[in-house]
Tab-separated table of N, CA and C in Angstrom:
chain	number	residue	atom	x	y	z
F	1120	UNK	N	-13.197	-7.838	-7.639
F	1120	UNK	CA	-12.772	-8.324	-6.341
F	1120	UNK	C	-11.255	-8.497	-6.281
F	1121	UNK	N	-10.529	-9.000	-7.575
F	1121	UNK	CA	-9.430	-9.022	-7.923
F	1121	UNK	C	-8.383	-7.783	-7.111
F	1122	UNK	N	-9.021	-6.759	-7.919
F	1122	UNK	CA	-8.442	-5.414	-7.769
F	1122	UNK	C	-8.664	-5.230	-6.070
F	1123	UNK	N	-9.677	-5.087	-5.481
F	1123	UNK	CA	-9.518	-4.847	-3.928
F	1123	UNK	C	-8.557	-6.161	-3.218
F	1124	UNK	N	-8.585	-7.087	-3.560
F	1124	UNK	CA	-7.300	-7.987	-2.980
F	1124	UNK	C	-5.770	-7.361	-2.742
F	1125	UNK	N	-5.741	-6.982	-4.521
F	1125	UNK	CA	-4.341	-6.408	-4.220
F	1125	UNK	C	-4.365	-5.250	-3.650
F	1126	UNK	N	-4.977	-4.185	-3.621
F	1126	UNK	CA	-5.088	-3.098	-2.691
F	1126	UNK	C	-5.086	-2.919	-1.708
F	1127	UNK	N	-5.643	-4.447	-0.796
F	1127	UNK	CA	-6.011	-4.408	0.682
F	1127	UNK	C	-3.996	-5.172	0.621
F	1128	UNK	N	-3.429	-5.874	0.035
F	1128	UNK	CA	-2.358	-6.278	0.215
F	1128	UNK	C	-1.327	-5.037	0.597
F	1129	UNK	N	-1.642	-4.318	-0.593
F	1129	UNK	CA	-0.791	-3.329	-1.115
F	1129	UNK	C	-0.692	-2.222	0.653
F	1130	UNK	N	-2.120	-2.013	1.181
F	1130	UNK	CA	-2.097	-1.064	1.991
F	1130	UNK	C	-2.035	-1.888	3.784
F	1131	UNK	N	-1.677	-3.544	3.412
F	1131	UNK	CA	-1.265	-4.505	4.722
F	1131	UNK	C	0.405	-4.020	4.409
F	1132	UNK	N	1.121	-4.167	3.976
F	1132	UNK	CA	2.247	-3.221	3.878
F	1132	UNK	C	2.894	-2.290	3.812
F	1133	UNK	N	1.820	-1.068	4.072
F	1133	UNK	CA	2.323	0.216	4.518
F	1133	UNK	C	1.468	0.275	5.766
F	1134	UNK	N	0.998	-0.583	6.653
F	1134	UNK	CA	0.392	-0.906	8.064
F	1134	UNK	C	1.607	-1.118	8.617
F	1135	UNK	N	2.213	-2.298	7.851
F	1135	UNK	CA	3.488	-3.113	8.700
F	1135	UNK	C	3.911	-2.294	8.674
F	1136	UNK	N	4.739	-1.237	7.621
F	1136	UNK	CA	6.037	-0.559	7.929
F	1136	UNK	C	5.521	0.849	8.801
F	1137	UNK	N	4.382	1.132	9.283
F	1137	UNK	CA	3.950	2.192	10.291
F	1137	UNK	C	4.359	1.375	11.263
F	1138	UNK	N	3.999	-0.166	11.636
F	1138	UNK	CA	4.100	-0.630	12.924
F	1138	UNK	C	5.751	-0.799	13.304
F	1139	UNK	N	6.567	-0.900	11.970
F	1139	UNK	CA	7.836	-1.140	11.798
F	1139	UNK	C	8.730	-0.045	12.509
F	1140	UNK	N	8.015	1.384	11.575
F	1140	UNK	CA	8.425	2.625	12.332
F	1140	UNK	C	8.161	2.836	13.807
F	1141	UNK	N	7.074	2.510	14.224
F	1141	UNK	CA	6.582	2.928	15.685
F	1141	UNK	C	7.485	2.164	16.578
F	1142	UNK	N	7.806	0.740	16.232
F	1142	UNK	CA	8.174	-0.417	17.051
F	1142	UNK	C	9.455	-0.440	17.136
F	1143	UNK	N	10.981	0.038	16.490
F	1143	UNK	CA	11.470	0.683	16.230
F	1143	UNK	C	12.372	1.740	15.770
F	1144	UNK	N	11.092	2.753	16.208
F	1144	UNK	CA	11.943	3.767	16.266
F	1144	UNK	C	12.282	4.563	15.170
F	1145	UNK	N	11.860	4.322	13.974
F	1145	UNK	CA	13.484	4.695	12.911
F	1145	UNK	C	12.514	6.300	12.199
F	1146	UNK	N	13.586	7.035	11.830
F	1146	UNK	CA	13.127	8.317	11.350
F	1146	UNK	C	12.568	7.956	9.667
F	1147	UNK	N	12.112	6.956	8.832
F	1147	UNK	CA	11.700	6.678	7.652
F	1147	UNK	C	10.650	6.712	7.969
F	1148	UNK	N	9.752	7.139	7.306
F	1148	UNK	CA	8.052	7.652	6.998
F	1148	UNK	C	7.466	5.692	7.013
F	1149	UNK	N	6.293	5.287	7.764
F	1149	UNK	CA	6.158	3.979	7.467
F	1149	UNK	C	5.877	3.392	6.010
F	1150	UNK	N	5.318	4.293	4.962
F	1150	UNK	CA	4.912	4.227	3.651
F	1150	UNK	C	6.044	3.774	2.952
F	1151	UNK	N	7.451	4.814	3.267
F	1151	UNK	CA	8.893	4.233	2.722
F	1151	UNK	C	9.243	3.058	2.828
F	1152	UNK	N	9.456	2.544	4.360
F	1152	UNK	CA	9.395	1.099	4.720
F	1152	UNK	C	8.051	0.021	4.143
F	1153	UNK	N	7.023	0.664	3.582
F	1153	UNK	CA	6.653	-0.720	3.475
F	1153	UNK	C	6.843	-0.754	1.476
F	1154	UNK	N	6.764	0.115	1.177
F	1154	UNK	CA	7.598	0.241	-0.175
F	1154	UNK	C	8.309	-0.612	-0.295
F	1155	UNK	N	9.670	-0.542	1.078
F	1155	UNK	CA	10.836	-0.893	0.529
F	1155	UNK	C	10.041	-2.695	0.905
F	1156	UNK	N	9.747	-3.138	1.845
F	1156	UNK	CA	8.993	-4.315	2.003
F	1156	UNK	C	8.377	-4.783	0.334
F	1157	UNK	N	7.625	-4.198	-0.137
F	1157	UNK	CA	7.257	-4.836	-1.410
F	1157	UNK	C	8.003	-4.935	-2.834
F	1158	UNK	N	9.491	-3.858	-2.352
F	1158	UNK	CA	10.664	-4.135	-3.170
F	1158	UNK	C	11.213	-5.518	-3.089
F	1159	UNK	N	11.225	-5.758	-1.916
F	1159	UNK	CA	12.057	-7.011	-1.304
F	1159	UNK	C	11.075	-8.268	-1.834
F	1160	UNK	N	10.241	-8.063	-1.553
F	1160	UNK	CA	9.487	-9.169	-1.762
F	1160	UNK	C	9.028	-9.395	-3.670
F	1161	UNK	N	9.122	-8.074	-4.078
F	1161	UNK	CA	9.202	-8.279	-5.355
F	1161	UNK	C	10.467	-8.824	-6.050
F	1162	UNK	N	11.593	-8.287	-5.601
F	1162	UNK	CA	13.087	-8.646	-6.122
F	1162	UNK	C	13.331	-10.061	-5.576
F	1163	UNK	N	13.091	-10.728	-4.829
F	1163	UNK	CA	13.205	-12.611	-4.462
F	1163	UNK	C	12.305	-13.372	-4.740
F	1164	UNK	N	11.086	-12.377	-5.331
F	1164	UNK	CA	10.258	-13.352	-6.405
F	1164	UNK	C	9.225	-14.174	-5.579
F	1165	UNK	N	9.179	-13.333	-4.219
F	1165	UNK	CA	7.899	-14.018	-3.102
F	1165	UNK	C	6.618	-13.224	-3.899
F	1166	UNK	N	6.151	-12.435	-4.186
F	1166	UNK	CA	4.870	-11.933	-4.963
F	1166	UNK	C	5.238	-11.740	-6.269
F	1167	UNK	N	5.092	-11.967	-7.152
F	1167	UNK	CA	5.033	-11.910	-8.389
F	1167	UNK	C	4.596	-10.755	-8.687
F	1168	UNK	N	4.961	-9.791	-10.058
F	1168	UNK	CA	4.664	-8.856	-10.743
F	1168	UNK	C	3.281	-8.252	-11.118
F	1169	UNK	N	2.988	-9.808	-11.540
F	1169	UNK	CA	1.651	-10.591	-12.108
F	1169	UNK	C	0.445	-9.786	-11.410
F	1170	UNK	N	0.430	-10.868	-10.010
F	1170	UNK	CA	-0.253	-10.563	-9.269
F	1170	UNK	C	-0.760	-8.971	-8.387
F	1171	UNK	N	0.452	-8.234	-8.840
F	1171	UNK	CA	-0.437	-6.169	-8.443
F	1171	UNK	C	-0.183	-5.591	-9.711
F	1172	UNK	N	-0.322	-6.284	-11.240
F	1172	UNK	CA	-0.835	-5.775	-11.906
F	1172	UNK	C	-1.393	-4.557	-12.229
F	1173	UNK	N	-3.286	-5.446	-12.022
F	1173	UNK	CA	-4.062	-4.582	-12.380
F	1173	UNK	C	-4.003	-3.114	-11.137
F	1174	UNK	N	-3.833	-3.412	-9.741
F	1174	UNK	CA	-3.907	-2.022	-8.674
F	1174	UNK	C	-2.328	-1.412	-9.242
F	1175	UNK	N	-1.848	-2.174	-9.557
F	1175	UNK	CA	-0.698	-0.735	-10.266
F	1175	UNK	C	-1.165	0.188	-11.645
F	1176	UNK	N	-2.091	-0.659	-12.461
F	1176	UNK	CA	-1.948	0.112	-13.471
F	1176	UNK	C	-3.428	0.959	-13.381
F	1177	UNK	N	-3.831	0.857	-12.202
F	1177	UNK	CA	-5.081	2.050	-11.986
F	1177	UNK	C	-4.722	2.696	-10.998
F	1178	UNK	N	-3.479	3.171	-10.377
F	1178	UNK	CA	-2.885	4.025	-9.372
F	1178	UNK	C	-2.483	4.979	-10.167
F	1179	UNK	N	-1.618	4.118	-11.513
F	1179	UNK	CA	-0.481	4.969	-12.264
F	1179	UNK	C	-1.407	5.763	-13.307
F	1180	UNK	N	-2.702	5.186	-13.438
F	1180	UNK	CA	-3.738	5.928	-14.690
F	1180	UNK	C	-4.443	7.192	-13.545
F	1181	UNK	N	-4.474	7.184	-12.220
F	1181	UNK	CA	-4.967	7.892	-11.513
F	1181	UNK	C	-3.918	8.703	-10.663
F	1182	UNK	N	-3.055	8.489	-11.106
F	1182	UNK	CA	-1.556	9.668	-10.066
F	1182	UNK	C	-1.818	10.645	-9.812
F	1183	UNK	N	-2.407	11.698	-11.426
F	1183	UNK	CA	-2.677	12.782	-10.751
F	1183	UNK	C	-3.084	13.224	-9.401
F	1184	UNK	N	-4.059	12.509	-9.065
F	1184	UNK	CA	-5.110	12.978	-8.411
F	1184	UNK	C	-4.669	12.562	-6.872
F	1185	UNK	N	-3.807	11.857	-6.854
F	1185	UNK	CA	-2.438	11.925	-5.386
F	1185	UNK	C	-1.994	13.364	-5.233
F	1186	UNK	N	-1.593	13.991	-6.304
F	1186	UNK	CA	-0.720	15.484	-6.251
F	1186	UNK	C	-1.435	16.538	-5.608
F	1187	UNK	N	-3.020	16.302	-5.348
F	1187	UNK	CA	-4.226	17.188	-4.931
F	1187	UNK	C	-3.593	17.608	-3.302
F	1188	UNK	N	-3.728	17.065	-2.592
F	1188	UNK	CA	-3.735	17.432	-1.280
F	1188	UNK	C	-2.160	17.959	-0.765
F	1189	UNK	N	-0.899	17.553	-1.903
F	1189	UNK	CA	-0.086	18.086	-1.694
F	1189	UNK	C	-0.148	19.977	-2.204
F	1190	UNK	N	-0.253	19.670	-3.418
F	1190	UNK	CA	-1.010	21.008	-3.957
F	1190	UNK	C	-1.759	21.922	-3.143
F	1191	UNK	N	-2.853	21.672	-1.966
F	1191	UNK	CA	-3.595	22.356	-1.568
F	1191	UNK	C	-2.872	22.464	-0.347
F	1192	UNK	N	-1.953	21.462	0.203
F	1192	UNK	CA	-1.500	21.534	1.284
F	1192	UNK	C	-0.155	23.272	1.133
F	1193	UNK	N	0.423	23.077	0.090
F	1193	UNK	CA	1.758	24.190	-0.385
F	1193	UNK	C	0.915	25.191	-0.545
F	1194	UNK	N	-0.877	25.424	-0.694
F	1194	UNK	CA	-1.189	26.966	-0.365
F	1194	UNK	C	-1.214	27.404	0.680
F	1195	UNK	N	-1.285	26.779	1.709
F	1195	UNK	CA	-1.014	26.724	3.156
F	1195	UNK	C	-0.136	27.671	3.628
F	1196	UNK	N	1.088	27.553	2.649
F	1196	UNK	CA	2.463	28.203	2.763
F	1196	UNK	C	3.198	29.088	2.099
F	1197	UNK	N	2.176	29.261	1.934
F	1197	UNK	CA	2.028	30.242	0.175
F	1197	UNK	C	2.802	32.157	1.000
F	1198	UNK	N	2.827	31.834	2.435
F	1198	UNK	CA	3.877	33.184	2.805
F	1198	UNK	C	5.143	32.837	2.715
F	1199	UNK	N	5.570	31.336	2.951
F	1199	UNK	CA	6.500	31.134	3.155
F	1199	UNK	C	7.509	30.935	1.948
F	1200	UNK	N	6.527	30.824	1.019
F	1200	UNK	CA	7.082	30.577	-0.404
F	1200	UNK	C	7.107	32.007	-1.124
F	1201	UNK	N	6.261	32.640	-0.923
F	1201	UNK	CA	6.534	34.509	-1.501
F	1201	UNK	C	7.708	34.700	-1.010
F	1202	UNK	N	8.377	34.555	0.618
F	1202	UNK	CA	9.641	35.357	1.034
F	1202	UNK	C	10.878	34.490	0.516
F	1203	UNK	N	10.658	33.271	-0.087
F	1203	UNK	CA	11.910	32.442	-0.333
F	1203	UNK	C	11.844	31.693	-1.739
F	1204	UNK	N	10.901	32.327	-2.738
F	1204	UNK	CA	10.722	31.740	-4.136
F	1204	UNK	C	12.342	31.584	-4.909
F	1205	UNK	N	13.038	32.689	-4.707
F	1205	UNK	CA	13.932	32.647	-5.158
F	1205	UNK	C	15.301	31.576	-5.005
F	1206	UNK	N	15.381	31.485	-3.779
F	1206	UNK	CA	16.290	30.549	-3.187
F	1206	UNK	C	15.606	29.483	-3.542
F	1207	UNK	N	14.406	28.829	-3.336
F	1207	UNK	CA	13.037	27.323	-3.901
F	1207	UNK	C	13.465	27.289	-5.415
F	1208	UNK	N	13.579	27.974	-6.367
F	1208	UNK	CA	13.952	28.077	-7.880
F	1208	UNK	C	15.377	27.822	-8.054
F	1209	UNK	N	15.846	28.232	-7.522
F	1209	UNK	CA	17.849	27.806	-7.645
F	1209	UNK	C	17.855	26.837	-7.355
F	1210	UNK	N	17.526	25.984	-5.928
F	1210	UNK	CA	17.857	24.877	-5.173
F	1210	UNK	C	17.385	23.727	-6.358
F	1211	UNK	N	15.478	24.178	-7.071
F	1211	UNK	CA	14.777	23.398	-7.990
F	1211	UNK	C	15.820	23.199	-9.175
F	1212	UNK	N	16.349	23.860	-9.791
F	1212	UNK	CA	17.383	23.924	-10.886
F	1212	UNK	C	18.385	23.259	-10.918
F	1213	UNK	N	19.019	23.395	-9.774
F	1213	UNK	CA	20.416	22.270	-9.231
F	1213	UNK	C	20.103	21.295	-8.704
F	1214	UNK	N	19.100	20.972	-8.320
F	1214	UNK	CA	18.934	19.682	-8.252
F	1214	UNK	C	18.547	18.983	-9.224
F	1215	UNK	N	17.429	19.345	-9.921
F	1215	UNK	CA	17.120	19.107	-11.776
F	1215	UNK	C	18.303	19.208	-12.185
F	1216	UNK	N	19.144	19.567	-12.696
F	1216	UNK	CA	20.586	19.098	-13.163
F	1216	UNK	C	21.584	17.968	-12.230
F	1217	UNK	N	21.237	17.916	-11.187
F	1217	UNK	CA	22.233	16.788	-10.514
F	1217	UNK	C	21.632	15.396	-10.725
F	1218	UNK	N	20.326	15.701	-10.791
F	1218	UNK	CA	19.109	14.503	-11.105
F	1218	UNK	C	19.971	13.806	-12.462
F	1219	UNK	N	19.952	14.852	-13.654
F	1219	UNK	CA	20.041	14.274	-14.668
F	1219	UNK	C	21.535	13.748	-14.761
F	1220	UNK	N	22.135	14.231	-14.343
F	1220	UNK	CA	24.025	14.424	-14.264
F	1220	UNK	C	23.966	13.058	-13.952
F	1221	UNK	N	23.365	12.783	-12.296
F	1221	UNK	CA	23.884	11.396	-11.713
F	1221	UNK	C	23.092	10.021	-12.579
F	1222	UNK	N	21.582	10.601	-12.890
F	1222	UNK	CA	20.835	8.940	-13.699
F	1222	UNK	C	21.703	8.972	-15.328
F	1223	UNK	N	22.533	9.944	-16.064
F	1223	UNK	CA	23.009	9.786	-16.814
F	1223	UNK	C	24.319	8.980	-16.580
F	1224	UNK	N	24.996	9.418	-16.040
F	1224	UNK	CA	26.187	8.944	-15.445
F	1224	UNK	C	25.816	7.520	-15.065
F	1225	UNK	N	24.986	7.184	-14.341
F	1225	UNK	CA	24.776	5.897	-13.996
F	1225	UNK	C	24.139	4.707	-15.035
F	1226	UNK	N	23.309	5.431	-15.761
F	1226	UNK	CA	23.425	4.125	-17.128
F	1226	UNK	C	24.434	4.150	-18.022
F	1227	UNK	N	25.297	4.965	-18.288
F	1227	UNK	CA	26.477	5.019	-18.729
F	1227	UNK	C	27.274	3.937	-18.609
F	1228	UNK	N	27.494	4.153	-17.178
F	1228	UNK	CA	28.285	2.968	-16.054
F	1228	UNK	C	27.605	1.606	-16.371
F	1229	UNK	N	26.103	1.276	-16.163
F	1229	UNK	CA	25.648	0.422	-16.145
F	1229	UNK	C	25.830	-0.531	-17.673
F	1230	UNK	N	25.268	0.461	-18.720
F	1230	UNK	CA	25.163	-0.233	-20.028
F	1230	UNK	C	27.257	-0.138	-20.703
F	1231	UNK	N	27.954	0.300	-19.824
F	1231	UNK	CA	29.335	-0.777	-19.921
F	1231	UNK	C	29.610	-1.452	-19.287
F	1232	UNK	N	29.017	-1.648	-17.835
F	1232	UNK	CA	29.421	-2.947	-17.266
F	1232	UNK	C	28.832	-4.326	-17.666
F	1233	UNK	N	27.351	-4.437	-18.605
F	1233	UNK	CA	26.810	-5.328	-19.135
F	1233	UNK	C	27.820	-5.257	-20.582
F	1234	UNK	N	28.325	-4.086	-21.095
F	1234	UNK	CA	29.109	-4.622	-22.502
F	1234	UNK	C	28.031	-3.813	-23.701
F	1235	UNK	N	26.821	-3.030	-23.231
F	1235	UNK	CA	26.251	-2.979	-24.223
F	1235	UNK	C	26.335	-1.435	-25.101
């Protein structure tokens, strides 16, 4: 019962941030906004860690199976991706290197501004 508590919590905050988006206006997906809602509320220490636990660590043991409908959704487009694989593979590459460039660069920064 535990586990459906935090779940029904978890998915009262990506309600709000749909109603957030609709009400308004803003071009962020409501899922983003209510994300960022349970950032906030995680970082000032109004919900505790504690408490979405266990629905985090059976989302993160079950991720895969999120990737499904994106997966089936990209065969969809599977013309659009034959005429432009090439340009999709470069763009994938440089960004995979800017990825690593900037989170390197940034604990760099970070673990000397703590001294460590």
């Amino acid at each position: 019962m535990k586990i459906l508590r935090q779940f029904a919590f978890i998915l009262a905050l990506t309600l709000l941030g749909d109603l957030i988006k609709k009400f308004f206006n803003l071009p962020l997906p409501g899922s983003v906004i209510g994300m960022l809602i349970l950032f906030l509320l995680l970082s000032f220490k109004v919900v505790k860690v504690e408490s979405l636990k266990e629905i985090s660590s059976f989302l993160l043991d079950h991720l895969a199976f999120f990737f499904v409908p994106g997966g089936v959704g990209l065969m969809a487009y599977m013309g659009v991706l034959k005429d432009n694989w090439l340009a999709i593979c470069i763009i994938s590459l440089i960004t995979t290197i800017l990825v690593f460039f900037i989170t390197g660069t940034s604990i760099q920064f970070l673990r000397k501004r703590r001294g460590n």
